[in-house]
CSV table of C-alpha atoms in Angstrom, one decimal:
chain,number,residue,atom,x,y,z
A,1,MET,CA,-43.9,3.4,177.9
A,2,THR,CA,-40.3,2.5,178.0
A,3,ASP,CA,-39.2,-0.9,176.6
A,4,VAL,CA,-37.4,-3.0,179.2
A,5,ALA,CA,-35.5,-6.1,178.2
A,6,ALA,CA,-36.4,-9.3,179.8
A,7,GLU,CA,-33.0,-9.8,181.3
A,8,ASP,CA,-33.1,-6.3,182.9
A,9,GLY,CA,-36.5,-6.7,184.6
A,10,PRO,CA,-37.9,-9.1,187.2
A,11,ARG,CA,-38.8,-12.6,186.3
A,12,ILE,CA,-42.5,-13.0,185.7
A,13,GLU,CA,-44.3,-16.3,185.5
A,14,PRO,CA,-47.6,-16.6,183.6
A,15,SER,CA,-49.3,-17.7,186.8
A,16,ALA,CA,-47.9,-14.7,188.8
A,17,ARG,CA,-50.3,-12.2,190.3
A,18,VAL,CA,-49.2,-8.6,190.5
A,19,LEU,CA,-49.8,-6.2,193.5
A,20,LEU,CA,-49.9,-2.6,192.3
A,21,HIS,CA,-49.1,0.5,194.3
A,22,ASP,CA,-51.9,3.0,194.9
A,23,LEU,CA,-52.4,4.5,191.4
A,24,ALA,CA,-54.6,7.3,190.1
A,25,VAL,CA,-56.3,7.1,186.7
A,26,ARG,CA,-58.0,9.7,184.6
A,27,ARG,CA,-59.4,9.5,181.1
A,28,ASP,CA,-58.1,12.1,178.6
A,29,ARG,CA,-59.5,12.0,175.1
A,30,ASP,CA,-58.6,8.6,173.7
A,31,GLU,CA,-56.0,7.8,176.3
A,32,TRP,CA,-55.8,7.2,180.1
A,33,ILE,CA,-53.4,9.1,182.4
A,34,VAL,CA,-52.1,6.8,185.1
A,35,GLY,CA,-49.8,7.9,187.8
A,36,ARG,CA,-48.5,7.3,191.3
A,37,MET,CA,-48.7,10.4,193.3
A,38,ALA,CA,-46.1,9.3,195.9
A,39,THR,CA,-43.3,9.3,193.3
A,40,ARG,CA,-44.9,11.8,190.9
A,41,THR,CA,-44.5,9.3,188.0
A,42,PHE,CA,-47.1,9.4,185.3
A,43,VAL,CA,-47.7,7.8,181.9
A,44,ALA,CA,-50.4,7.9,179.2
A,45,LEU,CA,-51.9,4.5,178.2
A,46,PRO,CA,-54.2,3.4,175.4
A,47,ALA,CA,-57.5,1.9,176.4
A,48,ALA,CA,-56.1,-1.6,176.2
A,49,GLY,CA,-53.3,-0.7,178.6
A,50,ALA,CA,-55.8,0.8,181.1
A,51,ARG,CA,-57.9,-2.3,180.9
A,52,ALA,CA,-54.9,-4.5,181.5
A,53,LEU,CA,-54.1,-2.4,184.5
A,54,GLU,CA,-57.6,-2.8,185.8
A,55,LEU,CA,-57.5,-6.6,185.3
A,56,LEU,CA,-54.1,-6.9,187.1
A,57,GLY,CA,-55.5,-4.7,189.9
A,58,GLU,CA,-58.4,-7.1,190.4
A,59,GLY,CA,-55.9,-9.9,191.2
A,60,ARG,CA,-55.9,-11.8,187.9
A,61,SER,CA,-52.7,-13.6,186.9
A,62,VAL,CA,-50.6,-12.4,184.0
A,63,ALA,CA,-51.9,-15.3,181.8
A,64,ARG,CA,-55.5,-14.7,182.8
A,65,THR,CA,-55.2,-11.0,182.0
A,66,ALA,CA,-53.8,-11.8,178.6
A,67,GLU,CA,-56.6,-14.3,177.9
A,68,THR,CA,-59.3,-11.8,179.0
A,69,LEU,CA,-57.9,-9.1,176.8
A,70,ARG,CA,-57.7,-11.5,173.8
A,71,ALA,CA,-61.3,-12.4,174.4
A,72,GLU,CA,-62.5,-8.8,174.6
A,73,THR,CA,-60.4,-7.3,171.7
A,74,GLY,CA,-59.5,-10.3,169.5
A,75,GLU,CA,-55.8,-9.2,169.7
A,76,GLU,CA,-52.7,-10.6,171.4
A,77,PHE,CA,-51.0,-8.5,174.1
A,78,GLU,CA,-47.5,-9.0,175.7
A,79,ILE,CA,-48.7,-8.7,179.3
A,80,THR,CA,-45.4,-9.9,180.6
A,81,ASP,CA,-43.5,-7.0,179.0
A,82,PHE,CA,-46.3,-4.6,180.1
A,83,VAL,CA,-45.8,-5.7,183.7
A,84,ARG,CA,-42.0,-5.2,183.4
A,85,ASP,CA,-42.7,-1.7,182.1
A,86,LEU,CA,-45.0,-1.0,185.1
A,87,ALA,CA,-42.3,-2.3,187.4
A,88,ALA,CA,-39.7,0.1,185.8
A,89,LEU,CA,-42.1,3.0,186.4
A,90,GLY,CA,-42.4,2.0,190.1
A,91,PHE,CA,-46.0,1.1,189.8
A,92,VAL,CA,-45.6,-2.5,191.0
A,93,ALA,CA,-45.2,-3.4,194.7
A,94,ARG,CA,-44.9,-7.2,194.4
A,95,ILE,CA,-44.9,-9.9,191.8
A,96,ALA,CA,-46.1,-13.2,193.1
A,97,ASP,CA,-44.4,-13.4,196.5
A,98,ARG,CA,-41.4,-11.2,195.6
A,99,PRO,CA,-41.6,-7.6,196.7
A,100,LEU,CA,-39.9,-5.1,194.4
A,101,PRO,CA,-37.6,-2.3,195.7
A,102,ASP,CA,-39.2,1.1,195.9
A,103,ALA,CA,-37.7,4.5,195.1
A,104,GLU,CA,-37.4,7.2,197.7
A,105,PRO,CA,-40.4,9.6,197.1
A,106,PRO,CA,-39.4,13.2,196.2
A,107,ARG,CA,-39.4,15.6,199.0
A,108,ALA,CA,-42.3,18.0,199.1
A,109,SER,CA,-42.3,21.6,200.3
A,110,LEU,CA,-44.2,22.4,203.5
A,111,PRO,CA,-45.0,18.7,204.1
A,112,TRP,CA,-47.0,19.6,207.2
A,113,LEU,CA,-49.6,21.4,205.0
A,114,ARG,CA,-52.4,18.9,204.4
A,115,PRO,CA,-55.1,19.0,201.7
A,116,ARG,CA,-57.8,19.5,204.4
A,117,HIS,CA,-56.0,22.6,205.6
A,118,VAL,CA,-56.2,24.4,202.2
A,119,ARG,CA,-59.4,22.9,200.7
A,120,PHE,CA,-60.8,26.4,200.5
A,121,ALA,CA,-58.4,27.1,197.6
A,122,LEU,CA,-60.5,25.0,195.2
A,123,HIS,CA,-63.8,26.6,196.3
A,124,PRO,CA,-65.3,29.0,193.8
A,125,ALA,CA,-65.4,31.8,196.5
A,126,PRO,CA,-61.7,32.8,196.2
A,127,ALA,CA,-62.0,33.1,192.4
A,128,VAL,CA,-65.2,35.2,192.7
A,129,LEU,CA,-63.4,37.5,195.3
A,130,ALA,CA,-60.4,37.9,192.9
A,131,GLY,CA,-62.8,38.8,190.1
A,132,VAL,CA,-64.7,41.3,192.2
A,133,LEU,CA,-61.4,42.9,193.2
A,134,LEU,CA,-60.2,43.1,189.6
A,135,ALA,CA,-63.4,44.6,188.4
A,136,ALA,CA,-63.4,47.2,191.1
A,137,ALA,CA,-59.8,48.2,190.3
A,138,VAL,CA,-60.5,48.4,186.6
A,139,ALA,CA,-63.5,50.7,187.3
A,140,VAL,CA,-61.3,53.0,189.5
A,141,LEU,CA,-58.6,53.1,186.8
A,142,VAL,CA,-61.1,54.1,184.2
A,143,ARG,CA,-62.1,57.1,186.3
A,144,ARG,CA,-58.5,57.8,187.5
A,145,PRO,CA,-56.0,56.7,184.9
A,146,ASP,CA,-53.3,58.7,186.7
A,147,LEU,CA,-53.1,55.8,189.2
A,148,LEU,CA,-51.5,53.6,186.6
A,149,PRO,CA,-47.8,53.3,187.7
A,150,GLY,CA,-44.8,54.1,185.5
A,151,TYR,CA,-41.2,52.9,185.8
A,152,ARG,CA,-40.3,56.1,187.7
A,153,ASP,CA,-42.5,55.0,190.5
A,154,LEU,CA,-39.9,52.4,191.5
A,155,LEU,CA,-37.6,55.3,192.4
A,156,TRP,CA,-39.6,56.3,195.4
A,157,SER,CA,-36.6,57.4,197.4
A,158,PRO,CA,-33.5,59.5,196.4
A,159,HIS,CA,-31.3,56.9,198.1
A,160,GLY,CA,-30.5,54.2,195.5
A,161,SER,CA,-29.5,51.6,198.1
A,162,LEU,CA,-32.8,51.9,199.9
A,163,VAL,CA,-34.7,51.6,196.6
A,164,LEU,CA,-32.7,48.6,195.6
A,165,PHE,CA,-33.0,46.7,198.8
A,166,SER,CA,-36.7,47.4,199.3
A,167,GLY,CA,-37.5,46.6,195.7
A,168,ALA,CA,-35.6,43.3,196.0
A,169,ALA,CA,-37.3,42.4,199.3
A,170,ALA,CA,-40.8,43.2,198.0
A,171,GLY,CA,-40.2,41.5,194.6
A,172,TRP,CA,-39.0,38.3,196.2
A,173,ALA,CA,-41.8,38.4,198.7
A,174,LEU,CA,-44.4,38.7,195.9
A,175,LEU,CA,-42.6,35.9,194.0
A,176,LEU,CA,-42.7,33.6,197.0
A,177,ALA,CA,-46.4,34.4,197.4
A,178,HIS,CA,-47.0,33.6,193.7
A,179,GLU,CA,-45.4,30.2,194.0
A,180,LEU,CA,-47.2,29.5,197.3
A,181,ALA,CA,-50.5,30.1,195.5
A,182,HIS,CA,-49.6,27.3,193.1
A,183,LEU,CA,-48.4,25.0,195.9
A,184,VAL,CA,-51.6,25.6,198.0
A,185,THR,CA,-54.0,24.9,195.2
A,186,ALA,CA,-52.1,21.8,194.1
A,187,ARG,CA,-52.0,20.6,197.7
A,188,ALA,CA,-55.7,21.1,198.0
A,189,ALA,CA,-56.1,18.7,195.0
A,190,GLY,CA,-53.9,16.1,196.8
A,191,VAL,CA,-50.7,16.9,194.9
A,192,PRO,CA,-47.5,17.3,197.1
A,193,GLY,CA,-45.7,20.0,195.1
A,194,ARG,CA,-42.2,21.3,195.6
A,195,MET,CA,-40.8,24.9,195.3
A,196,ARG,CA,-37.3,25.6,194.2
A,197,LEU,CA,-35.2,28.1,192.2
A,198,GLY,CA,-34.7,27.5,188.5
A,199,THR,CA,-33.7,29.2,185.3
A,200,ARG,CA,-35.6,29.9,182.1
A,201,LEU,CA,-33.2,31.1,179.4
A,202,GLN,CA,-31.5,34.1,181.0
A,203,PHE,CA,-34.0,34.5,183.8
A,204,LEU,CA,-33.6,33.4,187.4
A,205,VAL,CA,-37.0,32.2,188.5
A,206,MET,CA,-38.7,30.4,191.4
A,207,GLN,CA,-40.8,27.5,190.2
A,208,THR,CA,-43.2,25.0,191.8
A,209,ASP,CA,-43.3,21.4,190.6
A,210,ILE,CA,-46.9,20.3,190.8
A,211,SER,CA,-46.5,17.0,188.8
A,212,GLY,CA,-49.6,15.0,189.5
A,213,ILE,CA,-52.1,17.8,188.9
A,214,GLU,CA,-52.6,16.1,185.5
A,215,LEU,CA,-54.8,13.6,187.3
A,216,ALA,CA,-57.1,16.2,188.8
A,217,PRO,CA,-60.3,17.4,187.1
A,218,ARG,CA,-59.8,20.2,184.6
A,219,ARG,CA,-61.2,22.9,186.9
A,220,HIS,CA,-58.7,22.0,189.6
A,221,ARG,CA,-55.9,21.9,187.0
A,222,MET,CA,-56.7,25.4,185.7
A,223,THR,CA,-57.0,26.7,189.2
A,224,ALA,CA,-53.5,25.5,190.1
A,225,TYR,CA,-52.0,26.8,186.8
A,226,LEU,CA,-53.6,30.3,187.2
A,227,ALA,CA,-53.4,30.7,190.9
A,228,GLY,CA,-50.1,32.7,190.8
A,229,ILE,CA,-51.4,35.1,188.2
A,230,ALA,CA,-54.7,35.5,190.1
A,231,LEU,CA,-52.7,36.3,193.3
A,232,ASN,CA,-50.6,39.0,191.5
A,233,LEU,CA,-53.8,40.5,190.0
A,234,SER,CA,-55.5,40.5,193.4
A,235,VAL,CA,-52.6,42.2,195.1
A,236,ALA,CA,-52.4,44.8,192.3
A,237,SER,CA,-56.2,45.4,192.5
A,238,ALA,CA,-56.1,45.9,196.2
A,239,LEU,CA,-53.2,48.3,195.9
A,240,VAL,CA,-55.1,50.3,193.3
A,241,LEU,CA,-58.1,50.6,195.6
A,242,ILE,CA,-55.8,51.8,198.5
A,243,LEU,CA,-54.0,54.2,196.2
A,244,ALA,CA,-57.3,55.8,195.3
A,245,VAL,CA,-57.9,56.9,198.9
A,246,THR,CA,-54.2,57.8,199.7
A,247,ASP,CA,-52.9,61.4,199.4
A,248,THR,CA,-50.6,61.9,196.5
A,249,GLY,CA,-47.1,63.1,197.2
A,250,THR,CA,-46.8,61.2,200.5
A,251,THR,CA,-44.2,58.6,201.2
A,252,ALA,CA,-47.0,56.1,201.7
A,253,TYR,CA,-48.4,56.8,198.2
A,254,ARG,CA,-44.9,56.4,196.6
A,255,LEU,CA,-44.4,53.1,198.4
A,256,LEU,CA,-47.8,51.9,197.3
A,257,ALA,CA,-47.2,52.9,193.7
A,258,ALA,CA,-43.8,51.1,193.7
A,259,ALA,CA,-45.5,48.0,195.1
A,260,LEU,CA,-48.2,48.1,192.5
A,261,LEU,CA,-45.6,48.2,189.7
A,262,LEU,CA,-43.8,45.3,191.3
A,263,ALA,CA,-47.0,43.2,191.5
A,264,LEU,CA,-47.7,43.9,187.8
A,265,MET,CA,-44.2,43.4,186.4
A,266,PRO,CA,-44.3,39.5,186.4
A,267,LEU,CA,-47.5,39.4,184.3
A,268,PRO,CA,-46.0,40.2,180.9
A,269,PHE,CA,-43.4,37.4,181.6
A,270,GLN,CA,-46.2,34.9,181.9
A,271,CYS,CA,-47.1,35.5,178.2
A,272,MET,CA,-43.7,34.1,177.2
A,273,VAL,CA,-45.0,30.6,176.8
A,274,PHE,CA,-41.8,29.5,175.1
A,275,THR,CA,-40.2,29.6,178.6
A,276,ARG,CA,-42.8,27.2,180.1
A,277,THR,CA,-44.6,29.9,182.2
A,278,ASP,CA,-47.9,29.5,183.9
A,279,LEU,CA,-49.8,30.2,180.7
A,280,TYR,CA,-47.7,27.6,178.9
A,281,PHE,CA,-49.3,24.9,181.1
A,282,VAL,CA,-52.7,26.3,180.4
A,283,LEU,CA,-51.9,26.2,176.6
A,284,GLN,CA,-50.6,22.7,176.9
A,285,ASP,CA,-53.7,21.5,178.7
A,286,VAL,CA,-56.1,23.3,176.3
A,287,THR,CA,-54.3,21.8,173.2
A,288,GLY,CA,-54.3,18.3,174.8
A,289,CYS,CA,-50.6,17.9,174.3
A,290,ARG,CA,-48.5,15.6,176.6
A,291,ASN,CA,-45.3,17.5,176.3
A,292,LEU,CA,-45.8,20.6,174.2
A,293,TYR,CA,-42.3,22.1,174.9
A,294,GLY,CA,-40.4,18.9,174.4
A,295,ASP,CA,-42.2,17.9,171.2
A,296,GLY,CA,-42.0,21.5,169.9
A,297,LEU,CA,-38.3,21.6,170.5
A,298,ALA,CA,-37.8,18.3,168.8
A,299,TYR,CA,-39.8,19.4,165.8
A,300,ALA,CA,-37.8,22.7,165.6
A,301,ARG,CA,-34.5,20.8,165.6
A,302,TYR,CA,-35.9,18.5,162.9
A,303,VAL,CA,-36.8,21.4,160.7
A,304,SER,CA,-33.4,23.0,161.3
A,305,ARG,CA,-31.6,19.8,160.2
A,306,ARG,CA,-33.9,19.5,157.2
A,307,VAL,CA,-33.2,23.1,156.1
A,308,THR,CA,-29.5,22.5,156.6
A,309,ARG,CA,-29.6,19.4,154.4
A,310,ARG,CA,-31.4,21.3,151.6
A,311,LEU,CA,-28.6,23.9,151.6
A,312,ARG,CA,-25.9,21.3,151.1
A,313,PRO,CA,-24.9,20.9,147.4
A,314,GLY,CA,-25.1,17.6,145.6
A,315,ARG,CA,-27.7,15.8,147.7
A,316,SER,CA,-30.5,13.6,146.3
A,317,THR,CA,-33.7,15.6,146.7
A,318,GLU,CA,-36.1,12.6,146.6
A,319,ALA,CA,-34.1,10.4,148.9
A,320,GLY,CA,-33.5,13.3,151.3
A,321,ASP,CA,-37.2,14.1,151.4
A,322,ARG,CA,-38.2,10.5,152.2
A,323,SER,CA,-35.5,10.4,154.9
A,324,ALA,CA,-36.7,13.7,156.4
A,325,GLU,CA,-40.3,12.7,156.4
A,326,ALA,CA,-39.4,9.4,158.2
A,327,GLY,CA,-37.5,11.4,160.8
A,328,ASP,CA,-40.3,13.9,161.5
A,329,PRO,CA,-40.9,13.6,165.3
A,330,SER,CA,-44.4,15.1,165.0
A,331,VAL,CA,-45.7,12.3,162.6
A,332,PRO,CA,-46.5,9.7,165.4
A,333,LEU,CA,-48.5,12.3,167.4
A,334,PRO,CA,-52.3,12.5,167.1
A,335,PRO,CA,-53.5,15.1,164.6
A,336,HIS,CA,-54.6,17.6,167.2
A,337,GLU,CA,-51.2,17.4,168.9
A,338,ARG,CA,-49.3,17.5,165.6
A,339,ARG,CA,-50.9,20.8,164.6
A,340,ALA,CA,-50.3,22.4,168.0
A,341,VAL,CA,-46.7,21.2,168.2
A,342,ARG,CA,-45.8,22.6,164.8
A,343,LEU,CA,-47.4,26.0,165.6
A,344,TYR,CA,-45.8,26.1,169.0
A,345,SER,CA,-42.3,25.4,167.5
A,346,VAL,CA,-42.6,28.7,165.6
A,347,VAL,CA,-43.4,30.5,168.8
A,348,LEU,CA,-40.6,28.7,170.6
A,349,VAL,CA,-37.9,29.6,168.1
A,350,ALA,CA,-39.0,33.2,167.5
A,351,GLY,CA,-39.5,33.9,171.2
A,352,THR,CA,-36.2,32.3,172.3
A,353,ALA,CA,-34.3,34.3,169.6
A,354,ALA,CA,-36.0,37.6,170.6
A,355,CYS,CA,-35.2,37.0,174.3
A,356,LEU,CA,-31.5,36.2,173.7
A,357,ALA,CA,-31.3,39.2,171.3
A,358,PHE,CA,-32.8,41.5,174.0
A,359,MET,CA,-30.3,40.2,176.5
A,360,ALA,CA,-27.4,40.9,174.2
A,361,ALA,CA,-28.6,44.3,173.1
A,362,VAL,CA,-30.1,45.7,176.4
A,363,THR,CA,-29.7,43.6,179.5
A,364,LEU,CA,-25.9,43.0,179.3
A,365,PRO,CA,-25.0,46.6,178.4
A,366,VAL,CA,-27.2,47.9,181.2
A,367,ASP,CA,-25.6,45.5,183.7
A,368,VAL,CA,-22.1,46.5,182.6
A,369,ALA,CA,-22.9,50.2,182.8
A,370,LEU,CA,-24.3,49.8,186.3
A,371,LEU,CA,-21.3,47.8,187.4
A,372,VAL,CA,-18.9,50.4,186.0
A,373,ARG,CA,-20.8,53.3,187.6
A,374,ALA,CA,-20.9,51.4,191.0
A,375,VAL,CA,-17.2,50.8,190.9
A,376,ARG,CA,-16.5,54.4,190.1
A,377,GLY,CA,-18.7,55.4,193.0
A,378,LEU,CA,-16.5,53.6,195.5
A,379,GLY,CA,-13.5,55.8,194.6
A,380,PRO,CA,-12.3,58.8,196.5
A,381,GLY,CA,-14.1,62.2,196.2
A,382,HIS,CA,-17.6,60.7,196.7
A,383,SER,CA,-20.0,61.2,199.6
A,384,LEU,CA,-20.8,58.5,202.1
A,385,ALA,CA,-24.3,58.1,200.6
A,386,ASP,CA,-22.9,57.7,197.1
A,387,THR,CA,-20.4,55.1,198.3
A,388,ALA,CA,-23.2,53.2,200.1
A,389,ASP,CA,-25.4,53.2,197.0
A,390,SER,CA,-22.5,51.9,194.9
A,391,ALA,CA,-21.8,49.2,197.4
A,392,ALA,CA,-25.5,48.2,197.4
A,393,VAL,CA,-25.5,47.9,193.6
A,394,LEU,CA,-22.4,45.8,193.6
A,395,VAL,CA,-23.7,43.5,196.3
A,396,THR,CA,-27.1,43.1,194.7
A,397,LEU,CA,-25.9,42.5,191.2
A,398,GLY,CA,-23.1,40.2,192.4
A,399,GLY,CA,-25.5,38.2,194.5
A,400,ILE,CA,-28.1,37.8,191.7
A,401,ASN,CA,-25.4,36.7,189.2
A,402,VAL,CA,-23.9,34.2,191.6
A,403,LEU,CA,-27.3,32.8,192.4
A,404,TRP,CA,-28.1,32.5,188.7
A,405,LEU,CA,-24.8,30.7,188.0
A,406,VAL,CA,-25.3,28.2,190.9
A,407,THR,CA,-28.9,27.5,189.8
A,408,LYS,CA,-27.9,27.1,186.2
A,409,TRP,CA,-25.1,24.7,187.1
A,410,ARG,CA,-27.5,22.7,189.3
A,411,ASP,CA,-30.1,22.5,186.6
A,412,ARG,CA,-27.5,21.3,184.0
A,413,ARG,CA,-26.2,18.7,186.5
A,414,SER,CA,-29.7,17.4,187.2
A,415,ARG,CA,-30.5,17.1,183.5
A,416,SER,CA,-27.3,15.2,182.8
A,417,GLY,CA,-27.8,12.8,185.6
A,418,PRO,CA,-30.3,9.9,185.9
A,419,SER,CA,-33.9,11.2,185.5
A,420,SER,CA,-37.1,9.6,186.7
A,421,PRO,CA,-39.7,8.4,184.0
């Protein structure tokens, strides 16, 4: 909860009653998750804070709420400051007879899609169907391992431009379907959700903001987190079954094999939890952490500063150790979160370093080689097909890099500007 100075917040009399917006509440271990779905603003409160919210919601005045809490717990609570914090979060509609200004709610993707339209997404039947498809595909692959695709299956045509454009179209279609799976399951749980482009380290990704799913039951949360992976596996399983009855050597077989590889390629990326993939949110939920990535990054920076101080000559070891312990951002966390955050910080640092090293050693040289070859292919002495292929490579690589740069710039600008709680 953010501290708000009295002079910066609304004036609150002890006799004032508070009208709250429509809030959702869910208990999580020893805390309560409270949020407003319309603005996608959420906060974790201790039991006393949840009780104060309940008393204010019943129409009790600020002074009466403080008295009731004092009688129930034997402790004094600054309910006036608490109400100011709630107002800063946008949870308060009116204090006494004074309405408070309300923020514009974030825009949702596909706003016409209502929870009742997609309620089936949270039914056990789709999960059972996906499991049956996967089991059937695994059984077929055990008998016919030759159906497993290799990277050469992407080159289904001798024309590079055709391979490039068809692969890009199929890849982005699968990516859109993956994110739609997240959006649909979240919408079924009453969460608006919004899809947009984003970046994760050197990767250009499409991502779906489903803030608010934290208030849903665990089964619904896990369904929303894993919906994209389940869709990829279901598509891949269906393609394996179709491949098993398709004649090898035909164009249809080569196209199906390329599509199967494209459906499977995003799955290893999901294991890169240090980039906040789908499995990262599963890990965060299972460990009970509020902000595993943010806390892990803060702890990694703290350890880095501590190591740097130890390497400096002429420092006081005892004083430095006391100062470092006081600055450890994981200390205020509950024990179960502290352990998870410290372990995750190792994965975060190692994974990020490996990703950036791979980009420097492999991705950039390959991109440069492709660009050089494409430019050479535009010169005289080449056939029309070679020239078309070279132009396709230049257009595709140029478009992807421009899109990445624009998205990265937008992400940096949004992080540097004002952010919602």
